[in-house]
Short mmCIF file of C-alpha atoms in Angstrom, two decimals:
data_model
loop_
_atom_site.label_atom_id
_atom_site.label_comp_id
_atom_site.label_asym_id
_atom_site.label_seq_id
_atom_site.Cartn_x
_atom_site.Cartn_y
_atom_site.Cartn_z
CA UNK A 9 83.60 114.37 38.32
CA UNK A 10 81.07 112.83 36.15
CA UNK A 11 82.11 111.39 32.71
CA UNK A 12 80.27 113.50 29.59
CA UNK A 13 77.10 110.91 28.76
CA UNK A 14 77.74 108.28 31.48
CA UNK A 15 78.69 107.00 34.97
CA UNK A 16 81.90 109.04 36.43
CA UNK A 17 84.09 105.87 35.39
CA UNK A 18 84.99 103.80 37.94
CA UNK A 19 83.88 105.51 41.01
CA UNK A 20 81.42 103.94 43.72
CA UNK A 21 79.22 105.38 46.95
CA UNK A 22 77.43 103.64 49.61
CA UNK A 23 74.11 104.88 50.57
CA UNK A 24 73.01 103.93 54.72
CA UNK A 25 69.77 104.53 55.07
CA UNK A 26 68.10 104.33 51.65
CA UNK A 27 64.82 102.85 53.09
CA UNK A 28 64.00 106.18 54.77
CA UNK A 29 62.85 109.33 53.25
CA UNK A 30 66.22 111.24 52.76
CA UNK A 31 68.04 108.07 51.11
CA UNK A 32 65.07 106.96 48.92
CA UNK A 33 64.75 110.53 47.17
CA UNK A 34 68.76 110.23 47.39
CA UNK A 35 69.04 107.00 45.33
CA UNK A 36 66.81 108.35 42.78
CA UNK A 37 69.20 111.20 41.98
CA UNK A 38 71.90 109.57 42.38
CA UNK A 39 70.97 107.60 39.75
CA UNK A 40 69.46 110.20 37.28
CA UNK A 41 71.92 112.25 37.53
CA UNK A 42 74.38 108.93 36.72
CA UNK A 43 76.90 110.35 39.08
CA UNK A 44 78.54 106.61 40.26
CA UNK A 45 79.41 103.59 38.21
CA UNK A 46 78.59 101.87 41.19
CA UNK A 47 75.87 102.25 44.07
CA UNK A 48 75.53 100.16 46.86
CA UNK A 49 72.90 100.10 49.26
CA UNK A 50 73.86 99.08 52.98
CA UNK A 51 70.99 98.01 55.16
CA UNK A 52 69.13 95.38 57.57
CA UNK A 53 66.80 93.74 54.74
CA UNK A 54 66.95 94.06 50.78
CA UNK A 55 64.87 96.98 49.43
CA UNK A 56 62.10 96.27 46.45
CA UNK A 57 63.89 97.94 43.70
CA UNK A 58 62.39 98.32 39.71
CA UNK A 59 64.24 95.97 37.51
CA UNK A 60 66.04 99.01 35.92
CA UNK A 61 67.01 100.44 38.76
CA UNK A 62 68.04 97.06 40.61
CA UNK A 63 70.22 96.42 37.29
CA UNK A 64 72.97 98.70 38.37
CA UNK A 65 72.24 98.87 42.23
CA UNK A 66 73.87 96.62 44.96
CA UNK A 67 72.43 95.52 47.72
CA UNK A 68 74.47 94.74 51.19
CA UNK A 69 72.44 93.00 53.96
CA UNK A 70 73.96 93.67 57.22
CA UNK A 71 73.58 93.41 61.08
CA UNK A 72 74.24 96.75 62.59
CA UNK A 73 74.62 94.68 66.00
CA UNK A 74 77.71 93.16 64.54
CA UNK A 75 78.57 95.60 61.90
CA UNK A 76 82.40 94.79 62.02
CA UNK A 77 81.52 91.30 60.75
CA UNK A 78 80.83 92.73 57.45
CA UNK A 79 82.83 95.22 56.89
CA UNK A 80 83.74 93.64 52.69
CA UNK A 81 80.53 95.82 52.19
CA UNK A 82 82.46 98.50 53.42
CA UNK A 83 84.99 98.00 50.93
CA UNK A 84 85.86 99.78 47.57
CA UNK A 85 83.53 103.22 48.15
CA UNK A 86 85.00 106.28 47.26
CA UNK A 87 82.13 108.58 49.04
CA UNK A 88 79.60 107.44 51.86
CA UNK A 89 76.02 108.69 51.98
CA UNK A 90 74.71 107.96 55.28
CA UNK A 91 70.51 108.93 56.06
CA UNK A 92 70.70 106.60 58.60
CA UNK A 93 68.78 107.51 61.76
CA UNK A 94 65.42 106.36 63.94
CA UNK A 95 63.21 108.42 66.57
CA UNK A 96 63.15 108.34 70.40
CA UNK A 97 59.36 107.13 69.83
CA UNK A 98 60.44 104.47 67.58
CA UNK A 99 63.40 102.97 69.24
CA UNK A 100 63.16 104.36 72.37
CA UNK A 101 66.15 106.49 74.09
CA UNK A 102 68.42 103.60 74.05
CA UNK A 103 67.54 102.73 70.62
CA UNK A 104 67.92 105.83 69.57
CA UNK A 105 71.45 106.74 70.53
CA UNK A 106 72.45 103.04 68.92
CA UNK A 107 70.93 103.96 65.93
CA UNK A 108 71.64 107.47 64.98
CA UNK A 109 75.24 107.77 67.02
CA UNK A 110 76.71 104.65 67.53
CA UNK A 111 75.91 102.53 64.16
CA UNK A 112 77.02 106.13 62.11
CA UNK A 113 80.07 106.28 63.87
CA UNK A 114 81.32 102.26 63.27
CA UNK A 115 79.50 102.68 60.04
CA UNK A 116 82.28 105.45 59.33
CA UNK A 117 85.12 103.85 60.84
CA UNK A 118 84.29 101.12 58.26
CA UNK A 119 84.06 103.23 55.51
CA UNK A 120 87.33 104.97 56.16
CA UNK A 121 89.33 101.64 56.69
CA UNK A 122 87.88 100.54 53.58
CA UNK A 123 88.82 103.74 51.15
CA UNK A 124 86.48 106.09 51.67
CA UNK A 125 87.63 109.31 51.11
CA UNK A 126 84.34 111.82 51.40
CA UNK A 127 81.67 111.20 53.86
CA UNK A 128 78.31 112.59 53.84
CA UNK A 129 76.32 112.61 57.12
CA UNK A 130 72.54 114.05 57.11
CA UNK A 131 72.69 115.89 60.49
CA UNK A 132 69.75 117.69 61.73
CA UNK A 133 69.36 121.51 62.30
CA UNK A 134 70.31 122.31 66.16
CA UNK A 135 72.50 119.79 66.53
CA UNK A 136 75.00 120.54 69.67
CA UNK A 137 76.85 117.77 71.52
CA UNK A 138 76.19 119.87 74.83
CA UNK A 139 72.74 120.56 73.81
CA UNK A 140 70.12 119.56 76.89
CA UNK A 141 67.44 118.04 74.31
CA UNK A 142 68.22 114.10 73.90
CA UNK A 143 67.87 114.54 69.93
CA UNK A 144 70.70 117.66 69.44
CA UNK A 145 72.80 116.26 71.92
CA UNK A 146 72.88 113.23 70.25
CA UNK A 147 73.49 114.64 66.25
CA UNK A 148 76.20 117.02 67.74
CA UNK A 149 77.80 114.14 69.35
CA UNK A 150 78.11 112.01 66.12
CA UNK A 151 78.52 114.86 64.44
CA UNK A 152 81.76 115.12 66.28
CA UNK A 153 82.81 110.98 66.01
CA UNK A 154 82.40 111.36 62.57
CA UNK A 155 84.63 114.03 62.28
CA UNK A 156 87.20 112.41 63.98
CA UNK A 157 87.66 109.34 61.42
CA UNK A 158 90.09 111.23 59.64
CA UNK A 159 87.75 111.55 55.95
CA UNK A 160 89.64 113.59 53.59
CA UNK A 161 86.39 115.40 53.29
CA UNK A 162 83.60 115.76 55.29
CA UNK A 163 80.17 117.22 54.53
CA UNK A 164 77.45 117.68 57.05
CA UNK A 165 74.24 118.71 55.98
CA UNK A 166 72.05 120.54 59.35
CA UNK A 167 68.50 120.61 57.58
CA UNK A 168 65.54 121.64 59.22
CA UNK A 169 62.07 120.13 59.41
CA UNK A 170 61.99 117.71 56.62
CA UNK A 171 58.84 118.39 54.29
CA UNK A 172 58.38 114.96 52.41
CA UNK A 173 55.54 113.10 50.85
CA UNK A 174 54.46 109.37 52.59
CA UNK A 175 52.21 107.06 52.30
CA UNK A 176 50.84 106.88 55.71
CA UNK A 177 49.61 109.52 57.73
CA UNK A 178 47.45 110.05 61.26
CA UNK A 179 44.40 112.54 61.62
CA UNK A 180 46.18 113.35 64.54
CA UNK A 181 49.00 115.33 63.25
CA UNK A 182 46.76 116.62 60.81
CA UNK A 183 47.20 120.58 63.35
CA UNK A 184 50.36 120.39 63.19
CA UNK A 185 50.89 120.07 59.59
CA UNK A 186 48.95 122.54 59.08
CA UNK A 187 50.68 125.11 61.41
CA UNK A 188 54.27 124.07 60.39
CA UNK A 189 52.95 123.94 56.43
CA UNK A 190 51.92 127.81 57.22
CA UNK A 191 55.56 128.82 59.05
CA UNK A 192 57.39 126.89 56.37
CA UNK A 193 55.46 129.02 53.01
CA UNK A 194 56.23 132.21 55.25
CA UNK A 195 59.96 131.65 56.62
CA UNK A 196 60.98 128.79 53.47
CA UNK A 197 64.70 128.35 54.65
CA UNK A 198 64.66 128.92 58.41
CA UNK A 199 61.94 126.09 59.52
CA UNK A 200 61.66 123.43 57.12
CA UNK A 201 63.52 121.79 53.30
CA UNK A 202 61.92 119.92 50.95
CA UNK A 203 63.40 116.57 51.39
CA UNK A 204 63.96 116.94 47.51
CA UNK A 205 66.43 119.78 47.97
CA UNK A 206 68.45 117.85 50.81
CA UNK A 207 69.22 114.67 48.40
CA UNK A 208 70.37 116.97 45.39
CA UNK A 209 72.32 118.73 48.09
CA UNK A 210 73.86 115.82 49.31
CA UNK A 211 75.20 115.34 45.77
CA UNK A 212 76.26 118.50 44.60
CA UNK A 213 78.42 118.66 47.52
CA UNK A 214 80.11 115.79 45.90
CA UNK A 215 80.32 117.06 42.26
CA UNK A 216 81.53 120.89 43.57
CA UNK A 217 82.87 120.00 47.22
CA UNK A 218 85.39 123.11 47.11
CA UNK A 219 88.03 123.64 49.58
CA UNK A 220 88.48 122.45 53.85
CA UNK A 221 88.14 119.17 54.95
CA UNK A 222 85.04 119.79 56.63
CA UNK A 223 81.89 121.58 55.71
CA UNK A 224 78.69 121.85 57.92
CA UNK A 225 75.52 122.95 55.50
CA UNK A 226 72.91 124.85 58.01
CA UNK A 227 69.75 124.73 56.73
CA UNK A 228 69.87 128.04 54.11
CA UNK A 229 73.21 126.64 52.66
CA UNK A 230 71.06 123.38 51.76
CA UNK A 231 68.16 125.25 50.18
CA UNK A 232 70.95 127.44 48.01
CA UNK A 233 72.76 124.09 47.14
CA UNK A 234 69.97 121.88 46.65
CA UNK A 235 68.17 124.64 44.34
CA UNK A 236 70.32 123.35 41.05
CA UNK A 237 67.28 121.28 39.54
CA UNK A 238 63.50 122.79 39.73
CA UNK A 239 61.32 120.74 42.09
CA UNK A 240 57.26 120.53 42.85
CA UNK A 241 56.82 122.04 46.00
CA UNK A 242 55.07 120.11 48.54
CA UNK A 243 52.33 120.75 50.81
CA UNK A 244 51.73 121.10 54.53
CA UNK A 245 49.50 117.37 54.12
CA UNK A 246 52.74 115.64 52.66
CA UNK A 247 54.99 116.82 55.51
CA UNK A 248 56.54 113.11 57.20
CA UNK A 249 55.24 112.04 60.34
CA UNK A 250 59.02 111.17 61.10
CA UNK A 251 59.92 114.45 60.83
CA UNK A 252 57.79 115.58 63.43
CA UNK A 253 59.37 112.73 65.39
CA UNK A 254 62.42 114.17 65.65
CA UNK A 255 61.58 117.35 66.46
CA UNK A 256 59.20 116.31 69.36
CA UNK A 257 61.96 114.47 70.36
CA UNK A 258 64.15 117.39 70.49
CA UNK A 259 61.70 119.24 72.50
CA UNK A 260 60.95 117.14 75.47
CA UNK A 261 64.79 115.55 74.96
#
């Protein structure tokens, strides 16, 4: 897709959710790689971006409690990256289901109506629309919306525990790090992904999507997919405390 020694001419993505951990590791491949002409970055406030990097990304400030007023940033896209997503503790159950179901799913509508053609949704490993745990329940049921917008392609990536690097942490979680760090070196695509690996997933399913109109990546598939470029592995202290988030969440539901 991509043009030899350039942008693939004239095509454009939207990334949702660039701010978080997926889409910021995301963005930065996106544009190494110099897979769009065009990026565009939809989200609640305008991200601090290097004056390189700001040169050839946009920037669309929305209100995701009014999202259909501004659907123009919608408009134009040719594939959809969406990272978008909170936790229970966060945003509360409420919050929660607004967030990571209900803004994805208008978010998508948008996108379609406005030319998308391939959508790529960052799912979560688990997920089940008749699950009993708030979290899985949740994924599988916008899982399921998104599916139903009609995209001429769909890819849904199911990764497990995300293992990222941030710049805050609490003593507190400092145990479980340390236990999950252990289970992820011993079982590396069952329990955990470098966050890495998801983003360069997310685009080679772009550059090589291959055949059916919708393609769910568990958790192995991303590892084998998202293996293309060689990556520092991270350790159990740089795991994300949002990570752990979510799967709390999916424990006590």
């Amino acid at each position: 897709m991509a043009a030899a020694g350039g942008r693939s001419a004239g095509r454009s993505c939207f990334v949702l959710g660039a701010s978080g951990e997926t889409g910021r590791v995301l963005l930065q491949e996106l544009l190494s790689r110099r897979v769009f002409a065009r990026v565009t970055l939809i989200g609640r406030r305008r991200l601090s971006l290097d004056e390189e990097t700001g040169a050839v990304v946009e920037q669309a400030v929305v209100d995701f409690e009014r999202l259909s007023e501004h659907a123009a940033a919608f408009q134009g896209h040719d594939v959809g990256f969406c990272c978008l997503g909170t936790t229970k503790a966060k945003a509360g159950t409420a919050g929660f289901i607004r967030v990571d179901r209900d803004y994805v799913t208008q978010a998508a509508e948008l996108a379609r109506a406005g030319g998308c053609t391939h959508f790529v949704l960052q799912s979560s490993q688990g997920a089940n629309p008749h699950s009993r745990f708030l979290y899985l329940r949740v994924k599988g049921e916008v899982e399921n919306l998104v599916q139903a917008v009609g995209f001429d392609r769909c890819t849904i990536l199911r990764p497990a525990l995300l293992l990222c690097k941030r710049q805050e942490s609490r003593p507190a979680e400092w145990v479980a790090r340390q236990v999950l760090g252990v289970v992820a070196w011993v079982f590396p695509t069952c329990y955990s992904v470098p966050v890495e690996r998801v983003a360069r997933a997310m685009v080679a399913c772009v550059l090589h999507p291959g055949e059916g109109k919708v393609k769910v990546l568990e958790n192995a598939a991303i590892h084998k997919l998202g293996k293309a470029v060689p990556q520092q592995a991270c350790s159990a202290e740089e795991m994300g405390r949002e990570e752990l988030d979510h799967h709390s969440d999916a424990l006590v539901g």
